[in-house]
Amino acid sequence: MHGDGSLLEIPETYGEFSEIDTQVAFVDGRNEDYGFGIDGQAVEKALRVLTGGGRYKASQYTLIPCGRQPWVLTGPEGTLLCSCMPVDRPEDGGPTTQAETSVGTIEIEEDDPKVLAGAARFVELLADVDGAVTDHCSYDSLRGRTRHTFVDEDGEERTIDAPDLAQLASLATDPSVIQGTVGRGIQPPTSGEPIVTEWDGPDHSVGDRVDGEIIAGYEFAWEQSDDCLEAVATVREYRIRSSYSTWTVDYRTDRLASVVP
């Protein structure tokens, strides 16, 4: 067990738990809540479990934050290990992570490794295609969606949802990766033997701008509608496109083969 070097004070009464400042252990832009950590509601629930909901003397209890690991609440009755709970964003912001890119380092309010990798990819594409050098990044939330805004040296903003950044992180940028996958055999989701097919390669290269959209990468996927037995092997060509300062990730499908069980 390792604490993070700080202790949280337990309020004298149950009515004061709402005054506990939220502590964010890590940020996950793909969740509805801002991140995970400790807030007053979580501490009150843990203390009620430990005390049985009865009276208590605050000086007899110790709360030890342990970063993203379970935090510790101890008292005369014993010790509780409590997982970090979903928490809202504090008014003064949350912790940032350094994301390394081929064009420099950015500070971003995010801990999810897929979102961080996608953010680096987004910054690199903007630099390669538009010559936009990201200066800093800010966080925003809209209707339960986390968005990151990348601001370049000229002050131009480009905002994109965290799930879209995570999608960018999963894409193949080298067509030979996809060609090798389908050439070695792919297992249909509907059962049966693996099938071997061919993909002649993309019509565009990563980094090309086509109809105002930037080619971001490729992905093999099986597609199957709910009302159809047919499973279709496809290669998706992903693109990022903008509407004013908001960017989204979308794809177009190249159909390879179909399988009916």
PDB file of C-alpha atoms in Angstrom:
ATOM      1  CA  MET A   1       0.000   0.000   0.000  1.00  0.00           C
ATOM      2  CA  HIS A   2       1.397   3.404  -0.977  1.00  0.00           C
ATOM      3  CA  GLY A   3      -0.171   6.752  -0.100  1.00  0.00           C
ATOM      4  CA  ASP A   4       0.435   9.835  -2.201  1.00  0.00           C
ATOM      5  CA  GLY A   5       1.896  11.763   0.729  1.00  0.00           C
ATOM      6  CA  SER A   6      -1.288  13.545   1.792  1.00  0.00           C
ATOM      7  CA  LEU A   7      -4.119  12.860   4.225  1.00  0.00           C
ATOM      8  CA  LEU A   8      -7.731  14.027   4.021  1.00  0.00           C
ATOM      9  CA  GLU A   9      -9.495  15.276   7.126  1.00  0.00           C
ATOM     10  CA  ILE A  10     -12.753  13.648   8.125  1.00  0.00           C
ATOM     11  CA  PRO A  11     -15.532  16.198   8.873  1.00  0.00           C
ATOM     12  CA  GLU A  12     -16.908  16.343  12.397  1.00  0.00           C
ATOM     13  CA  THR A  13     -20.490  15.668  11.252  1.00  0.00           C
ATOM     14  CA  TYR A  14     -22.196  13.892   8.360  1.00  0.00           C
ATOM     15  CA  GLY A  15     -23.655  17.217   7.197  1.00  0.00           C
ATOM     16  CA  GLU A  16     -20.196  18.550   6.337  1.00  0.00           C
ATOM     17  CA  PHE A  17     -19.124  15.902   3.819  1.00  0.00           C
ATOM     18  CA  SER A  18     -20.353  18.006   0.901  1.00  0.00           C
ATOM     19  CA  GLU A  19     -17.590  20.508   1.752  1.00  0.00           C
ATOM     20  CA  ILE A  20     -14.800  18.014   0.947  1.00  0.00           C
ATOM     21  CA  ASP A  21     -12.876  19.116  -2.140  1.00  0.00           C
ATOM     22  CA  THR A  22     -12.903  16.642  -5.011  1.00  0.00           C
ATOM     23  CA  GLN A  23      -9.555  14.948  -5.659  1.00  0.00           C
ATOM     24  CA  VAL A  24      -9.095  13.618  -9.187  1.00  0.00           C
ATOM     25  CA  ALA A  25      -6.775  10.619  -9.421  1.00  0.00           C
ATOM     26  CA  PHE A  26      -7.029  10.173 -13.185  1.00  0.00           C
ATOM     27  CA  VAL A  27      -9.053  11.513 -16.102  1.00  0.00           C
ATOM     28  CA  ASP A  28     -10.847   9.367 -18.675  1.00  0.00           C
ATOM     29  CA  GLY A  29     -12.378  11.349 -21.499  1.00  0.00           C
ATOM     30  CA  ARG A  30     -14.324   8.338 -22.771  1.00  0.00           C
ATOM     31  CA  ASN A  31     -16.493   8.079 -19.644  1.00  0.00           C
ATOM     32  CA  GLU A  32     -19.593  10.130 -18.934  1.00  0.00           C
ATOM     33  CA  ASP A  33     -18.022  11.360 -15.716  1.00  0.00           C
ATOM     34  CA  TYR A  34     -14.940  13.539 -15.844  1.00  0.00           C
ATOM     35  CA  GLY A  35     -12.605  11.130 -14.100  1.00  0.00           C
ATOM     36  CA  PHE A  36     -12.047   8.924 -11.069  1.00  0.00           C
ATOM     37  CA  GLY A  37     -10.992   9.933  -7.589  1.00  0.00           C
ATOM     38  CA  ILE A  38     -12.404  10.892  -4.203  1.00  0.00           C
ATOM     39  CA  ASP A  39     -15.257  13.251  -3.348  1.00  0.00           C
ATOM     40  CA  GLY A  40     -17.383  13.957  -0.292  1.00  0.00           C
ATOM     41  CA  GLN A  41     -20.106  11.493  -1.255  1.00  0.00           C
ATOM     42  CA  ALA A  42     -17.607   8.640  -1.586  1.00  0.00           C
ATOM     43  CA  VAL A  43     -15.977   9.450   1.772  1.00  0.00           C
ATOM     44  CA  GLU A  44     -19.324   9.641   3.557  1.00  0.00           C
ATOM     45  CA  LYS A  45     -20.435   6.273   2.152  1.00  0.00           C
ATOM     46  CA  ALA A  46     -17.168   4.650   3.226  1.00  0.00           C
ATOM     47  CA  LEU A  47     -17.372   6.095   6.757  1.00  0.00           C
ATOM     48  CA  ARG A  48     -20.976   4.963   7.167  1.00  0.00           C
ATOM     49  CA  VAL A  49     -19.924   1.433   6.183  1.00  0.00           C
ATOM     50  CA  LEU A  50     -17.086   1.502   8.716  1.00  0.00           C
ATOM     51  CA  THR A  51     -19.146   2.977  11.567  1.00  0.00           C
ATOM     52  CA  GLY A  52     -22.459   1.357  10.752  1.00  0.00           C
ATOM     53  CA  GLY A  53     -23.900   4.833  10.287  1.00  0.00           C
ATOM     54  CA  GLY A  54     -23.577   5.725  13.939  1.00  0.00           C
ATOM     55  CA  ARG A  55     -21.858   8.561  15.773  1.00  0.00           C
ATOM     56  CA  TYR A  56     -18.112   8.924  15.340  1.00  0.00           C
ATOM     57  CA  LYS A  57     -15.158  11.024  16.499  1.00  0.00           C
ATOM     58  CA  ALA A  58     -13.389  12.463  13.456  1.00  0.00           C
ATOM     59  CA  SER A  59      -9.922  12.452  15.049  1.00  0.00           C
ATOM     60  CA  GLN A  60     -10.036   8.643  15.261  1.00  0.00           C
ATOM     61  CA  TYR A  61     -10.245   8.198  11.467  1.00  0.00           C
ATOM     62  CA  THR A  62      -7.641   8.642   8.745  1.00  0.00           C
ATOM     63  CA  LEU A  63      -8.157   8.818   4.993  1.00  0.00           C
ATOM     64  CA  ILE A  64      -5.100   8.089   2.826  1.00  0.00           C
ATOM     65  CA  PRO A  65      -5.302   8.900  -0.935  1.00  0.00           C
ATOM     66  CA  CYS A  66      -3.236   6.484  -3.052  1.00  0.00           C
ATOM     67  CA  GLY A  67      -3.384   7.979  -6.535  1.00  0.00           C
ATOM     68  CA  ARG A  68      -5.221   5.717  -8.974  1.00  0.00           C
ATOM     69  CA  GLN A  69      -4.924   2.794  -6.533  1.00  0.00           C
ATOM     70  CA  PRO A  70      -7.683   2.152  -3.931  1.00  0.00           C
ATOM     71  CA  TRP A  71      -7.663   4.745  -1.160  1.00  0.00           C
ATOM     72  CA  VAL A  72      -7.608   3.778   2.504  1.00  0.00           C
ATOM     73  CA  LEU A  73      -9.956   4.682   5.363  1.00  0.00           C
ATOM     74  CA  THR A  74      -8.928   3.520   8.826  1.00  0.00           C
ATOM     75  CA  GLY A  75     -10.581   3.808  12.228  1.00  0.00           C
ATOM     76  CA  PRO A  76     -11.272   1.917  15.469  1.00  0.00           C
ATOM     77  CA  GLU A  77     -13.481  -0.554  13.610  1.00  0.00           C
ATOM     78  CA  GLY A  78     -10.812  -1.517  11.057  1.00  0.00           C
ATOM     79  CA  THR A  79      -9.626  -0.530   7.582  1.00  0.00           C
ATOM     80  CA  LEU A  80     -11.418  -0.142   4.250  1.00  0.00           C
ATOM     81  CA  LEU A  81      -9.862  -0.170   0.782  1.00  0.00           C
ATOM     82  CA  CYS A  82     -12.033   1.949  -1.526  1.00  0.00           C
ATOM     83  CA  SER A  83     -11.730   2.102  -5.306  1.00  0.00           C
ATOM     84  CA  CYS A  84     -11.603   5.509  -6.945  1.00  0.00           C
ATOM     85  CA  MET A  85     -15.132   6.599  -7.804  1.00  0.00           C
ATOM     86  CA  PRO A  86     -16.469   8.536 -10.817  1.00  0.00           C
ATOM     87  CA  VAL A  87     -16.148  12.237 -10.014  1.00  0.00           C
ATOM     88  CA  ASP A  88     -17.020  15.515 -11.711  1.00  0.00           C
ATOM     89  CA  ARG A  89     -14.430  18.021 -12.833  1.00  0.00           C
ATOM     90  CA  PRO A  90     -13.288  20.367 -10.056  1.00  0.00           C
ATOM     91  CA  GLU A  91     -13.693  24.086 -10.666  1.00  0.00           C
ATOM     92  CA  ASP A  92      -9.932  24.584 -10.768  1.00  0.00           C
ATOM     93  CA  GLY A  93      -9.383  21.867 -13.395  1.00  0.00           C
ATOM     94  CA  GLY A  94      -7.707  18.515 -13.147  1.00  0.00           C
ATOM     95  CA  PRO A  95      -4.316  16.859 -13.626  1.00  0.00           C
ATOM     96  CA  THR A  96      -2.610  16.995 -16.995  1.00  0.00           C
ATOM     97  CA  THR A  97      -0.455  14.470 -18.838  1.00  0.00           C
ATOM     98  CA  GLN A  98       2.408  15.103 -21.218  1.00  0.00           C
ATOM     99  CA  ALA A  99       1.739  13.533 -24.610  1.00  0.00           C
ATOM    100  CA  GLU A 100       4.771  13.137 -26.837  1.00  0.00           C
ATOM    101  CA  THR A 101       4.283  13.715 -30.567  1.00  0.00           C
ATOM    102  CA  SER A 102       6.643  13.835 -33.512  1.00  0.00           C
ATOM    103  CA  VAL A 103       6.213  17.623 -33.561  1.00  0.00           C
ATOM    104  CA  GLY A 104       6.615  18.316 -29.846  1.00  0.00           C
ATOM    105  CA  THR A 105       5.075  17.746 -26.435  1.00  0.00           C
ATOM    106  CA  ILE A 106       1.564  18.790 -25.427  1.00  0.00           C
ATOM    107  CA  GLU A 107      -0.068  19.009 -22.002  1.00  0.00           C
ATOM    108  CA  ILE A 108      -3.548  17.465 -22.036  1.00  0.00           C
ATOM    109  CA  GLU A 109      -6.148  16.896 -19.348  1.00  0.00           C
ATOM    110  CA  GLU A 110      -6.401  13.162 -19.954  1.00  0.00           C
ATOM    111  CA  ASP A 111      -5.062   9.820 -18.700  1.00  0.00           C
ATOM    112  CA  ASP A 112      -6.737   7.294 -21.006  1.00  0.00           C
ATOM    113  CA  PRO A 113      -3.824   5.863 -23.067  1.00  0.00           C
ATOM    114  CA  LYS A 114      -5.946   5.451 -26.209  1.00  0.00           C
ATOM    115  CA  VAL A 115      -7.153   9.045 -26.068  1.00  0.00           C
ATOM    116  CA  LEU A 116      -3.600  10.242 -25.445  1.00  0.00           C
ATOM    117  CA  ALA A 117      -2.291   8.246 -28.418  1.00  0.00           C
ATOM    118  CA  GLY A 118      -5.108   9.585 -30.580  1.00  0.00           C
ATOM    119  CA  ALA A 119      -4.378  13.135 -29.463  1.00  0.00           C
ATOM    120  CA  ALA A 120      -0.768  12.735 -30.549  1.00  0.00           C
ATOM    121  CA  ARG A 121      -1.936  11.374 -33.907  1.00  0.00           C
ATOM    122  CA  PHE A 122      -4.373  14.271 -34.345  1.00  0.00           C
ATOM    123  CA  VAL A 123      -1.662  16.835 -33.603  1.00  0.00           C
ATOM    124  CA  GLU A 124       0.705  15.149 -36.056  1.00  0.00           C
ATOM    125  CA  LEU A 125      -1.893  15.067 -38.846  1.00  0.00           C
ATOM    126  CA  LEU A 126      -2.690  18.749 -38.355  1.00  0.00           C
ATOM    127  CA  ALA A 127       1.006  19.590 -38.515  1.00  0.00           C
ATOM    128  CA  ASP A 128       1.693  17.420 -41.579  1.00  0.00           C
ATOM    129  CA  VAL A 129      -1.354  18.481 -43.590  1.00  0.00           C
ATOM    130  CA  ASP A 130      -2.096  22.042 -42.480  1.00  0.00           C
ATOM    131  CA  GLY A 131       1.203  23.071 -40.932  1.00  0.00           C
ATOM    132  CA  ALA A 132      -0.666  23.793 -37.693  1.00  0.00           C
ATOM    133  CA  VAL A 133       1.660  23.688 -34.677  1.00  0.00           C
ATOM    134  CA  THR A 134      -0.323  22.979 -31.510  1.00  0.00           C
ATOM    135  CA  ASP A 135       0.580  25.370 -28.713  1.00  0.00           C
ATOM    136  CA  HIS A 136      -1.716  24.116 -25.942  1.00  0.00           C
ATOM    137  CA  CYS A 137      -4.800  22.019 -25.277  1.00  0.00           C
ATOM    138  CA  SER A 138      -7.908  22.692 -23.188  1.00  0.00           C
ATOM    139  CA  TYR A 139     -10.746  20.545 -21.849  1.00  0.00           C
ATOM    140  CA  ASP A 140     -14.490  20.986 -22.340  1.00  0.00           C
ATOM    141  CA  SER A 141     -17.633  18.967 -21.674  1.00  0.00           C
ATOM    142  CA  LEU A 142     -20.842  19.095 -23.698  1.00  0.00           C
ATOM    143  CA  ARG A 143     -23.908  17.005 -22.820  1.00  0.00           C
ATOM    144  CA  GLY A 144     -21.804  14.371 -21.059  1.00  0.00           C
ATOM    145  CA  ARG A 145     -19.164  14.217 -23.803  1.00  0.00           C
ATOM    146  CA  THR A 146     -15.575  15.129 -23.116  1.00  0.00           C
ATOM    147  CA  ARG A 147     -13.945  17.274 -25.801  1.00  0.00           C
ATOM    148  CA  HIS A 148     -10.369  18.435 -26.176  1.00  0.00           C
ATOM    149  CA  THR A 149      -9.536  21.668 -27.954  1.00  0.00           C
ATOM    150  CA  PHE A 150      -6.144  22.045 -29.621  1.00  0.00           C
ATOM    151  CA  VAL A 151      -5.008  25.629 -30.064  1.00  0.00           C
ATOM    152  CA  ASP A 152      -2.229  26.412 -32.531  1.00  0.00           C
ATOM    153  CA  GLU A 153       0.339  29.179 -32.422  1.00  0.00           C
ATOM    154  CA  ASP A 154      -1.984  31.484 -34.389  1.00  0.00           C
ATOM    155  CA  GLY A 155      -4.803  31.004 -31.870  1.00  0.00           C
ATOM    156  CA  GLU A 156      -6.942  28.815 -34.159  1.00  0.00           C
ATOM    157  CA  GLU A 157      -8.947  26.209 -32.237  1.00  0.00           C
ATOM    158  CA  ARG A 158      -9.734  22.642 -33.292  1.00  0.00           C
ATOM    159  CA  THR A 159     -12.122  20.728 -31.004  1.00  0.00           C
ATOM    160  CA  ILE A 160     -12.654  16.957 -31.131  1.00  0.00           C
ATOM    161  CA  ASP A 161     -14.445  14.410 -28.901  1.00  0.00           C
ATOM    162  CA  ALA A 162     -12.308  12.089 -26.772  1.00  0.00           C
ATOM    163  CA  PRO A 163     -13.894   8.900 -28.272  1.00  0.00           C
ATOM    164  CA  ASP A 164     -12.930  10.155 -31.739  1.00  0.00           C
ATOM    165  CA  LEU A 165      -9.338  10.589 -30.569  1.00  0.00           C
ATOM    166  CA  ALA A 166      -9.378   7.022 -29.203  1.00  0.00           C
ATOM    167  CA  GLN A 167     -10.598   5.825 -32.617  1.00  0.00           C
ATOM    168  CA  LEU A 168      -7.628   7.502 -34.309  1.00  0.00           C
ATOM    169  CA  ALA A 169      -5.272   5.600 -32.014  1.00  0.00           C
ATOM    170  CA  SER A 170      -6.562   2.219 -33.231  1.00  0.00           C
ATOM    171  CA  LEU A 171      -6.120   2.816 -36.961  1.00  0.00           C
ATOM    172  CA  ALA A 172      -3.518   1.270 -39.221  1.00  0.00           C
ATOM    173  CA  THR A 173      -1.562   3.865 -41.166  1.00  0.00           C
ATOM    174  CA  ASP A 174       0.359   1.307 -43.227  1.00  0.00           C
ATOM    175  CA  PRO A 175      -1.908  -0.458 -45.795  1.00  0.00           C
ATOM    176  CA  SER A 176       0.296  -3.573 -45.736  1.00  0.00           C
ATOM    177  CA  VAL A 177      -0.951  -4.307 -42.199  1.00  0.00           C
ATOM    178  CA  ILE A 178      -4.500  -4.664 -43.508  1.00  0.00           C
ATOM    179  CA  GLN A 179      -3.382  -6.548 -46.611  1.00  0.00           C
ATOM    180  CA  GLY A 180      -1.539  -9.053 -44.426  1.00  0.00           C
ATOM    181  CA  THR A 181      -4.556  -9.499 -42.165  1.00  0.00           C
ATOM    182  CA  VAL A 182      -7.017 -10.356 -44.934  1.00  0.00           C
ATOM    183  CA  GLY A 183      -4.432 -12.324 -46.911  1.00  0.00           C
ATOM    184  CA  ARG A 184      -3.708 -14.715 -44.016  1.00  0.00           C
ATOM    185  CA  GLY A 185      -7.375 -15.493 -43.452  1.00  0.00           C
ATOM    186  CA  ILE A 186     -10.160 -13.819 -41.494  1.00  0.00           C
ATOM    187  CA  GLN A 187     -12.679 -15.541 -39.251  1.00  0.00           C
ATOM    188  CA  PRO A 188     -16.320 -14.681 -40.008  1.00  0.00           C
ATOM    189  CA  PRO A 189     -18.349 -13.705 -36.923  1.00  0.00           C
ATOM    190  CA  THR A 190     -21.145 -16.031 -38.068  1.00  0.00           C
ATOM    191  CA  SER A 191     -18.946 -19.179 -37.755  1.00  0.00           C
ATOM    192  CA  GLY A 192     -17.451 -21.315 -40.496  1.00  0.00           C
ATOM    193  CA  GLU A 193     -13.908 -21.555 -41.789  1.00  0.00           C
ATOM    194  CA  PRO A 194     -11.701 -18.467 -42.133  1.00  0.00           C
ATOM    195  CA  ILE A 195     -11.774 -16.932 -45.582  1.00  0.00           C
ATOM    196  CA  VAL A 196      -8.879 -15.451 -47.519  1.00  0.00           C
ATOM    197  CA  THR A 197      -9.479 -12.365 -49.599  1.00  0.00           C
ATOM    198  CA  GLU A 198      -7.537  -9.558 -51.209  1.00  0.00           C
ATOM    199  CA  TRP A 199      -7.477  -5.816 -50.775  1.00  0.00           C
ATOM    200  CA  ASP A 200      -5.778  -3.882 -53.543  1.00  0.00           C
ATOM    201  CA  GLY A 201      -4.944  -1.040 -51.216  1.00  0.00           C
ATOM    202  CA  PRO A 202      -6.397   2.367 -50.515  1.00  0.00           C
ATOM    203  CA  ASP A 203      -7.385   4.932 -53.088  1.00  0.00           C
ATOM    204  CA  HIS A 204      -5.703   7.577 -50.933  1.00  0.00           C
ATOM    205  CA  SER A 205      -2.739   7.740 -48.594  1.00  0.00           C
ATOM    206  CA  VAL A 206      -2.792   8.804 -44.957  1.00  0.00           C
ATOM    207  CA  GLY A 207      -2.401  12.557 -44.823  1.00  0.00           C
ATOM    208  CA  ASP A 208      -4.099  13.196 -48.166  1.00  0.00           C
ATOM    209  CA  ARG A 209      -6.798  15.843 -48.168  1.00  0.00           C
ATOM    210  CA  VAL A 210      -9.826  14.597 -50.115  1.00  0.00           C
ATOM    211  CA  ASP A 211     -12.965  16.710 -50.497  1.00  0.00           C
ATOM    212  CA  GLY A 212     -11.779  18.806 -47.584  1.00  0.00           C
ATOM    213  CA  GLU A 213     -11.311  15.739 -45.341  1.00  0.00           C
ATOM    214  CA  ILE A 214      -7.987  14.346 -44.090  1.00  0.00           C
ATOM    215  CA  ILE A 215      -7.293  10.622 -44.551  1.00  0.00           C
ATOM    216  CA  ALA A 216      -6.375   9.292 -41.085  1.00  0.00           C
ATOM    217  CA  GLY A 217      -5.971   5.513 -41.464  1.00  0.00           C
ATOM    218  CA  TYR A 218      -7.535   2.138 -42.171  1.00  0.00           C
ATOM    219  CA  GLU A 219      -9.267  -0.649 -40.269  1.00  0.00           C
ATOM    220  CA  PHE A 220     -10.542  -4.103 -41.153  1.00  0.00           C
ATOM    221  CA  ALA A 221     -14.048  -4.805 -39.845  1.00  0.00           C
ATOM    222  CA  TRP A 222     -16.875  -7.257 -40.224  1.00  0.00           C
ATOM    223  CA  GLU A 223     -20.225  -5.530 -40.753  1.00  0.00           C
ATOM    224  CA  GLN A 224     -23.573  -7.197 -40.177  1.00  0.00           C
ATOM    225  CA  SER A 225     -27.001  -5.620 -39.814  1.00  0.00           C
ATOM    226  CA  ASP A 226     -29.493  -6.890 -37.219  1.00  0.00           C
ATOM    227  CA  ASP A 227     -32.005  -8.049 -39.837  1.00  0.00           C
ATOM    228  CA  CYS A 228     -29.555  -9.819 -42.165  1.00  0.00           C
ATOM    229  CA  LEU A 229     -27.567 -13.054 -41.866  1.00  0.00           C
ATOM    230  CA  GLU A 230     -24.924 -11.858 -44.298  1.00  0.00           C
ATOM    231  CA  ALA A 231     -21.628 -10.763 -42.751  1.00  0.00           C
ATOM    232  CA  VAL A 232     -19.546  -8.454 -44.901  1.00  0.00           C
ATOM    233  CA  ALA A 233     -15.760  -8.188 -44.695  1.00  0.00           C
ATOM    234  CA  THR A 234     -14.773  -4.559 -45.190  1.00  0.00           C
ATOM    235  CA  VAL A 235     -11.882  -2.171 -45.003  1.00  0.00           C
ATOM    236  CA  ARG A 236     -12.819   1.187 -43.571  1.00  0.00           C
ATOM    237  CA  GLU A 237     -10.988   4.293 -44.714  1.00  0.00           C
ATOM    238  CA  TYR A 238     -11.173   6.770 -41.832  1.00  0.00           C
ATOM    239  CA  ARG A 239     -11.218  10.507 -42.342  1.00  0.00           C
ATOM    240  CA  ILE A 240     -11.267  13.528 -40.064  1.00  0.00           C
ATOM    241  CA  ARG A 241     -13.406  16.434 -41.190  1.00  0.00           C
ATOM    242  CA  SER A 242     -14.277  19.799 -39.765  1.00  0.00           C
ATOM    243  CA  SER A 243     -17.372  21.924 -39.407  1.00  0.00           C
ATOM    244  CA  TYR A 244     -16.175  25.332 -38.331  1.00  0.00           C
ATOM    245  CA  SER A 245     -13.806  24.549 -35.403  1.00  0.00           C
ATOM    246  CA  THR A 246     -15.294  21.139 -34.532  1.00  0.00           C
ATOM    247  CA  TRP A 247     -13.651  18.014 -35.940  1.00  0.00           C
ATOM    248  CA  THR A 248     -15.144  14.526 -36.209  1.00  0.00           C
ATOM    249  CA  VAL A 249     -13.943  11.102 -37.324  1.00  0.00           C
ATOM    250  CA  ASP A 250     -15.913   9.181 -39.957  1.00  0.00           C
ATOM    251  CA  TYR A 251     -15.228   6.355 -42.398  1.00  0.00           C
ATOM    252  CA  ARG A 252     -16.052   5.071 -45.840  1.00  0.00           C
ATOM    253  CA  THR A 253     -16.327   1.352 -46.517  1.00  0.00           C
ATOM    254  CA  ASP A 254     -14.603  -0.800 -49.126  1.00  0.00           C
ATOM    255  CA  ARG A 255     -16.476  -4.121 -49.381  1.00  0.00           C
ATOM    256  CA  LEU A 256     -14.229  -7.177 -49.799  1.00  0.00           C
ATOM    257  CA  ALA A 257     -16.369 -10.300 -49.408  1.00  0.00           C
ATOM    258  CA  SER A 258     -19.572 -11.568 -47.818  1.00  0.00           C
ATOM    259  CA  VAL A 259     -20.382 -14.739 -45.899  1.00  0.00           C
ATOM    260  CA  VAL A 260     -23.773 -16.332 -45.226  1.00  0.00           C
ATOM    261  CA  PRO A 261     -23.823 -19.158 -42.629  1.00  0.00           C
TER     262      PRO A 261
END
